Amino acid sequence: MAGTGSGSGAPRKQRADSRRNEEALLKAAAAAFVTSGVDAPVRDIAAMAGVGVGTIYRHFPTRADLIVAVYRHQVEACAEAGPALLAESATPHAALASWIDLFVDFLVTKHGLAEAMRSDDAAFQTLHAYFLDRLVPVCAQLLDAAATAGEIIPGVDALVLMHGIGNLCIGADSPGYDARLMVGLVIAGLRLR
Amino acid sequence: MAGTGSGSGAPRKQRADSRRNEEALLKAAAAAFVTSGVDAPVRDIAAMAGVGVGTIYRHFPTRADLIVAVYRHQVEACAEAGPALLAESATPHAALASWIDLFVDFLVTKHGLAEAMRSDDAAFQTLHAYFLDRLVPVCAQLLDAAATAGEIIPGVDALVLMHGIGNLCIGADSPGYDARLMVGLVIAGLRLR
DNA sequence: TGAAAAGCGGAACCGCGTTCCGTATATTCC
DNA sequence: GGAATATACGGAACGCGGTTCCGCTTTTCA
């Protein structure tokens, strides 16, 4: 039957210029995020990529889509580091601590990402969905291992923990604040005494 | 010479309508903050108070001024509760925990306040100055007492701690988050083991 | 090569904070 | 009581940023 095959309905492949623009946008966004944070004005990013604002919306309907696209690799790396750390580390609690460190490293080096992570704006739904769906299970696994080993208090929800860690990383570069110290206190607080 | 004394320069007292407007604005802002959070649109607050937008800026040049004015009493109460708790509580650590609870209560019931607290926008300078200057010393006193009693790890900076607690309260009403649990972990993490 | 789909640019619109100035009014002095 | 004047008011106007929309260009495919 008029299949979904290549018969008559072969959908045209994406135009070359479109792909080029997408890549230019990704590069421009990455650069803009570094200098102006993830809230960099849409117009700036578009200008930097040499495209119109319409183009940015066509490729990345929401800001979250753009953020996800820019940081996908790093999030993947973080997610994959979880099981690895669990295998290498002396104890599950050590693995958990190291992994959280990795996560914190990721967040504090992206101006505004931590803020964006917790925005309840509908446009950031994608961000929640991706970041959390990808990282929460990893965190849960580490948490579970540590709890099973009797190292930490049981029953701590990974989603809540990650949410909290994310919050602690907001404004990590303000003078007079120390996100890592606070995260350290949380990790210490998890410990069973 | 035309002195600065009260001779001829008795400054006119504030006009009655001005005072009325200021109070109306305070009431309107308090109401708006409850329903829409501390980011309630300026125009809405002005309309609710039955004044023009210009009036709001004349009385409260920055949003922070308005927020401070609205919550001044509650901040004072929180600040004064510190020494009281220290006197009543079984241990300094218990007093610290209770006081932080009070602070968290205050923050989580004001939509957006925690976010605003950590904004580095210049307009929020007043908010930092007031809230932190008023509360950090209280926190420092409690922290110090607990450290002296050997209950918690020494050397934790009150400003950092309050900053962190504030951060943890961001989005306290989102489903799937539990600010109090996270704060509890931090307090537990302070404990010397 | 020519028609049609795909994509593009940027003008235009909206919401919100902020400023500014002509006008209204409370206060003061006679 | 009635001007004179400092004081305060209202809201139009401006700037900025996100978002939408549509006429035009470019690429693809036959």
GROMACS .gro file of N, CA and C in nm, chain B residues 15-94:
model
  240
  208ARG      N    1   0.283   6.549   5.226
  208ARG     CA    2   0.141   6.574   5.200
  208ARG      C    3   0.056   6.454   5.241
  209ALA      N    4  -0.065   6.486   5.285
  209ALA     CA    5  -0.154   6.380   5.335
  209ALA      C    6  -0.188   6.279   5.226
  210ASP      N    7  -0.214   6.329   5.106
  210ASP     CA    8  -0.250   6.236   4.998
  210ASP      C    9  -0.133   6.145   4.963
  211SER      N   10  -0.013   6.201   4.977
  211SER     CA   11   0.105   6.121   4.949
  211SER      C   12   0.115   6.004   5.046
  212ARG      N   13   0.093   6.036   5.172
  212ARG     CA   14   0.098   5.931   5.275
  212ARG      C   15  -0.009   5.826   5.248
  213ARG      N   16  -0.127   5.873   5.213
  213ARG     CA   17  -0.237   5.780   5.183
  213ARG      C   18  -0.199   5.688   5.069
  214ASN      N   19  -0.144   5.746   4.965
  214ASN     CA   20  -0.105   5.665   4.850
  214ASN      C   21   0.001   5.562   4.888
  215GLU      N   22   0.093   5.606   4.969
  215GLU     CA   23   0.199   5.513   5.009
  215GLU      C   24   0.139   5.393   5.081
  216GLU      N   25   0.043   5.422   5.167
  216GLU     CA   26  -0.018   5.310   5.240
  216GLU      C   27  -0.100   5.221   5.147
  217ALA      N   28  -0.172   5.285   5.056
  217ALA     CA   29  -0.251   5.208   4.960
  217ALA      C   30  -0.159   5.118   4.877
  218LEU      N   31  -0.045   5.173   4.839
  218LEU     CA   32   0.051   5.095   4.761
  218LEU      C   33   0.103   4.976   4.840
  219LEU      N   34   0.133   5.000   4.964
  219LEU     CA   35   0.184   4.893   5.050
  219LEU      C   36   0.082   4.781   5.060
  220LYS      N   37  -0.043   4.820   5.079
  220LYS     CA   38  -0.148   4.719   5.090
  220LYS      C   39  -0.165   4.645   4.959
  221ALA      N   40  -0.168   4.722   4.851
  221ALA     CA   41  -0.186   4.660   4.719
  221ALA      C   42  -0.071   4.566   4.687
  222ALA      N   43   0.050   4.611   4.719
  222ALA     CA   44   0.167   4.528   4.690
  222ALA      C   45   0.163   4.399   4.770
  223ALA      N   46   0.128   4.411   4.897
  223ALA     CA   47   0.120   4.291   4.980
  223ALA      C   48   0.022   4.192   4.919
  224ALA      N   49  -0.093   4.243   4.875
  224ALA     CA   50  -0.193   4.156   4.815
  224ALA      C   51  -0.141   4.096   4.685
  225ALA      N   52  -0.081   4.180   4.603
  225ALA     CA   53  -0.030   4.132   4.473
  225ALA      C   54   0.080   4.027   4.493
  226PHE      N   55   0.163   4.051   4.592
  226PHE     CA   56   0.273   3.956   4.617
  226PHE      C   57   0.218   3.819   4.654
  227VAL      N   58   0.108   3.820   4.727
  227VAL     CA   59   0.049   3.692   4.767
  227VAL      C   60  -0.004   3.618   4.645
  228THR      N   61  -0.075   3.690   4.560
  228THR     CA   62  -0.139   3.621   4.447
  228THR      C   63  -0.045   3.599   4.330
  229SER      N   64   0.043   3.695   4.302
  229SER     CA   65   0.127   3.683   4.183
  229SER      C   66   0.276   3.673   4.213
  230GLY      N   67   0.310   3.669   4.340
  230GLY     CA   68   0.452   3.664   4.373
  230GLY      C   69   0.513   3.803   4.370
  231VAL      N   70   0.636   3.812   4.415
  231VAL     CA   71   0.699   3.944   4.426
  231VAL      C   72   0.735   4.004   4.290
  232ASP      N   73   0.705   3.930   4.183
  232ASP     CA   74   0.730   3.984   4.049
  232ASP      C   75   0.604   4.045   3.989
  233ALA      N   76   0.503   4.060   4.069
  233ALA     CA   77   0.377   4.116   4.019
  233ALA      C   78   0.404   4.242   3.937
  234PRO      N   79   0.344   4.253   3.819
  234PRO     CA   80   0.367   4.369   3.732
  234PRO      C   81   0.340   4.501   3.803
  235VAL      N   82   0.428   4.595   3.781
  235VAL     CA   83   0.415   4.727   3.842
  235VAL      C   84   0.278   4.787   3.814
  236ARG      N   85   0.235   4.776   3.692
  236ARG     CA   86   0.106   4.836   3.655
  236ARG      C   87  -0.009   4.777   3.735
  237ASP      N   88  -0.001   4.646   3.759
  237ASP     CA   89  -0.107   4.582   3.836
  237ASP      C   90  -0.114   4.640   3.977
  238ILE      N   91   0.000   4.650   4.039
  238ILE     CA   92   0.004   4.700   4.176
  238ILE      C   93  -0.050   4.842   4.180
  239ALA      N   94  -0.006   4.923   4.083
  239ALA     CA   95  -0.051   5.061   4.078
  239ALA      C   96  -0.203   5.067   4.061
  240ALA      N   97  -0.254   4.986   3.970
  240ALA     CA   98  -0.398   4.986   3.945
  240ALA      C   99  -0.473   4.943   4.070
  241MET      N  100  -0.423   4.837   4.134
  241MET     CA  101  -0.487   4.787   4.256
  241MET      C  102  -0.492   4.896   4.363
  242ALA      N  103  -0.389   4.977   4.365
  242ALA     CA  104  -0.384   5.084   4.466
  242ALA      C  105  -0.459   5.207   4.419
  243GLY      N  106  -0.504   5.204   4.295
  243GLY     CA  107  -0.577   5.320   4.242
  243GLY      C  108  -0.488   5.440   4.216
  244VAL      N  109  -0.364   5.414   4.179
  244VAL     CA  110  -0.273   5.525   4.148
  244VAL      C  111  -0.208   5.499   4.012
  245GLY      N  112  -0.136   5.598   3.962
  245GLY     CA  113  -0.064   5.580   3.836
  245GLY      C  114   0.071   5.516   3.862
  246VAL      N  115   0.135   5.469   3.755
  246VAL     CA  116   0.264   5.402   3.773
  246VAL      C  117   0.371   5.497   3.827
  247GLY      N  118   0.357   5.624   3.788
  247GLY     CA  119   0.456   5.720   3.836
  247GLY      C  120   0.463   5.722   3.987
  248THR      N  121   0.348   5.712   4.047
  248THR     CA  122   0.340   5.722   4.193
  248THR      C  123   0.416   5.610   4.262
  249ILE      N  124   0.408   5.493   4.202
  249ILE     CA  125   0.476   5.379   4.263
  249ILE      C  126   0.628   5.404   4.264
  250TYR      N  127   0.677   5.459   4.155
  250TYR     CA  128   0.821   5.482   4.145
  250TYR      C  129   0.865   5.596   4.236
  251ARG      N  130   0.775   5.691   4.260
  251ARG     CA  131   0.811   5.802   4.347
  251ARG      C  132   0.827   5.753   4.490
  252HIS      N  133   0.741   5.662   4.530
  252HIS     CA  134   0.747   5.614   4.668
  252HIS      C  135   0.847   5.502   4.687
  253PHE      N  136   0.856   5.417   4.585
  253PHE     CA  137   0.947   5.303   4.595
  253PHE      C  138   1.026   5.291   4.466
  254PRO      N  139   1.139   5.360   4.461
  254PRO     CA  140   1.216   5.369   4.337
  254PRO      C  141   1.250   5.234   4.275
  255THR      N  142   1.278   5.136   4.357
  255THR     CA  143   1.306   5.004   4.302
  255THR      C  144   1.210   4.903   4.362
  256ARG      N  145   1.197   4.794   4.293
  256ARG     CA  146   1.109   4.688   4.343
  256ARG      C  147   1.156   4.642   4.480
  257ALA      N  148   1.286   4.641   4.497
  257ALA     CA  149   1.340   4.597   4.625
  257ALA      C  150   1.290   4.683   4.740
  258ASP      N  151   1.279   4.812   4.715
  258ASP     CA  152   1.231   4.902   4.821
  258ASP      C  153   1.090   4.862   4.864
  259LEU      N  154   1.011   4.828   4.765
  259LEU     CA  155   0.873   4.788   4.793
  259LEU      C  156   0.870   4.656   4.871
  260ILE      N  157   0.950   4.563   4.825
  260ILE     CA  158   0.954   4.433   4.892
  260ILE      C  159   0.999   4.449   5.037
  261VAL      N  160   1.103   4.528   5.055
  261VAL     CA  161   1.154   4.549   5.190
  261VAL      C  162   1.045   4.610   5.278
  262ALA      N  163   0.977   4.711   5.223
  262ALA     CA  164   0.874   4.778   5.301
  262ALA      C  165   0.763   4.681   5.340
  263VAL      N  166   0.727   4.594   5.245
  263VAL     CA  167   0.617   4.502   5.272
  263VAL      C  168   0.654   4.399   5.379
  264TYR      N  169   0.779   4.353   5.373
  264TYR     CA  170   0.816   4.242   5.462
  264TYR      C  171   0.899   4.281   5.583
  265ARG      N  172   0.920   4.411   5.598
  265ARG     CA  173   1.005   4.458   5.708
  265ARG      C  174   0.968   4.397   5.842
  266HIS      N  175   0.840   4.399   5.875
  266HIS     CA  176   0.798   4.349   6.006
  266HIS      C  177   0.837   4.203   6.025
  267GLN      N  178   0.812   4.124   5.922
  267GLN     CA  179   0.840   3.981   5.935
  267GLN      C  180   0.989   3.954   5.946
  268VAL      N  181   1.068   4.034   5.876
  268VAL     CA  182   1.213   4.015   5.885
  268VAL      C  183   1.260   4.052   6.026
  269GLU      N  184   1.205   4.160   6.075
  269GLU     CA  185   1.242   4.200   6.211
  269GLU      C  186   1.210   4.089   6.311
  270ALA      N  187   1.090   4.035   6.296
  270ALA     CA  188   1.047   3.929   6.388
  270ALA      C  189   1.143   3.811   6.381
  271CYS      N  190   1.183   3.778   6.259
  271CYS     CA  191   1.275   3.666   6.241
  271CYS      C  192   1.409   3.696   6.307
  272ALA      N  193   1.455   3.817   6.288
  272ALA     CA  194   1.584   3.856   6.346
  272ALA      C  195   1.578   3.850   6.498
  273GLU      N  196   1.466   3.898   6.552
  273GLU     CA  197   1.456   3.901   6.698
  273GLU      C  198   1.437   3.762   6.758
  274ALA      N  199   1.388   3.671   6.677
  274ALA     CA  200   1.366   3.536   6.728
  274ALA      C  201   1.498   3.464   6.755
  275GLY      N  202   1.604   3.506   6.689
  275GLY     CA  203   1.732   3.438   6.704
  275GLY      C  204   1.780   3.429   6.847
  276PRO      N  205   1.807   3.541   6.911
  276PRO     CA  206   1.854   3.538   7.049
  276PRO      C  207   1.755   3.468   7.142
  277ALA      N  208   1.627   3.489   7.116
  277ALA     CA  209   1.525   3.426   7.199
  277ALA      C  210   1.537   3.274   7.193
  278LEU      N  211   1.549   3.223   7.071
  278LEU     CA  212   1.561   3.078   7.054
  278LEU      C  213   1.687   3.025   7.122
  279LEU      N  214   1.792   3.102   7.110
  279LEU     CA  215   1.918   3.059   7.171
  279LEU      C  216   1.902   3.045   7.322
  280ALA      N  217   1.823   3.135   7.379
  280ALA     CA  218   1.801   3.133   7.524
  280ALA      C  219   1.713   3.017   7.566
  281GLU      N  220   1.611   2.989   7.484
  281GLU     CA  221   1.513   2.887   7.522
  281GLU      C  222   1.554   2.744   7.492
  282SER      N  223   1.628   2.729   7.385
  282SER     CA  224   1.648   2.594   7.333
  282SER      C  225   1.743   2.511   7.419
  283ALA      N  226   1.727   2.382   7.402
  283ALA     CA  227   1.809   2.289   7.479
  283ALA      C  228   1.957   2.305   7.443
  284THR      N  229   1.984   2.314   7.315
  284THR     CA  230   2.123   2.328   7.270
  284THR      C  231   2.129   2.434   7.160
  285PRO      N  232   2.246   2.492   7.141
  285PRO     CA  233   2.262   2.589   7.032
  285PRO      C  234   2.224   2.530   6.897
  286HIS      N  235   2.257   2.405   6.875
  286HIS     CA  236   2.225   2.344   6.747
  286HIS      C  237   2.073   2.338   6.727
  287ALA      N  238   2.003   2.308   6.833
  287ALA     CA  239   1.857   2.306   6.826
  287ALA      C  240   1.804   2.445   6.795
   0.00000   0.00000   0.00000
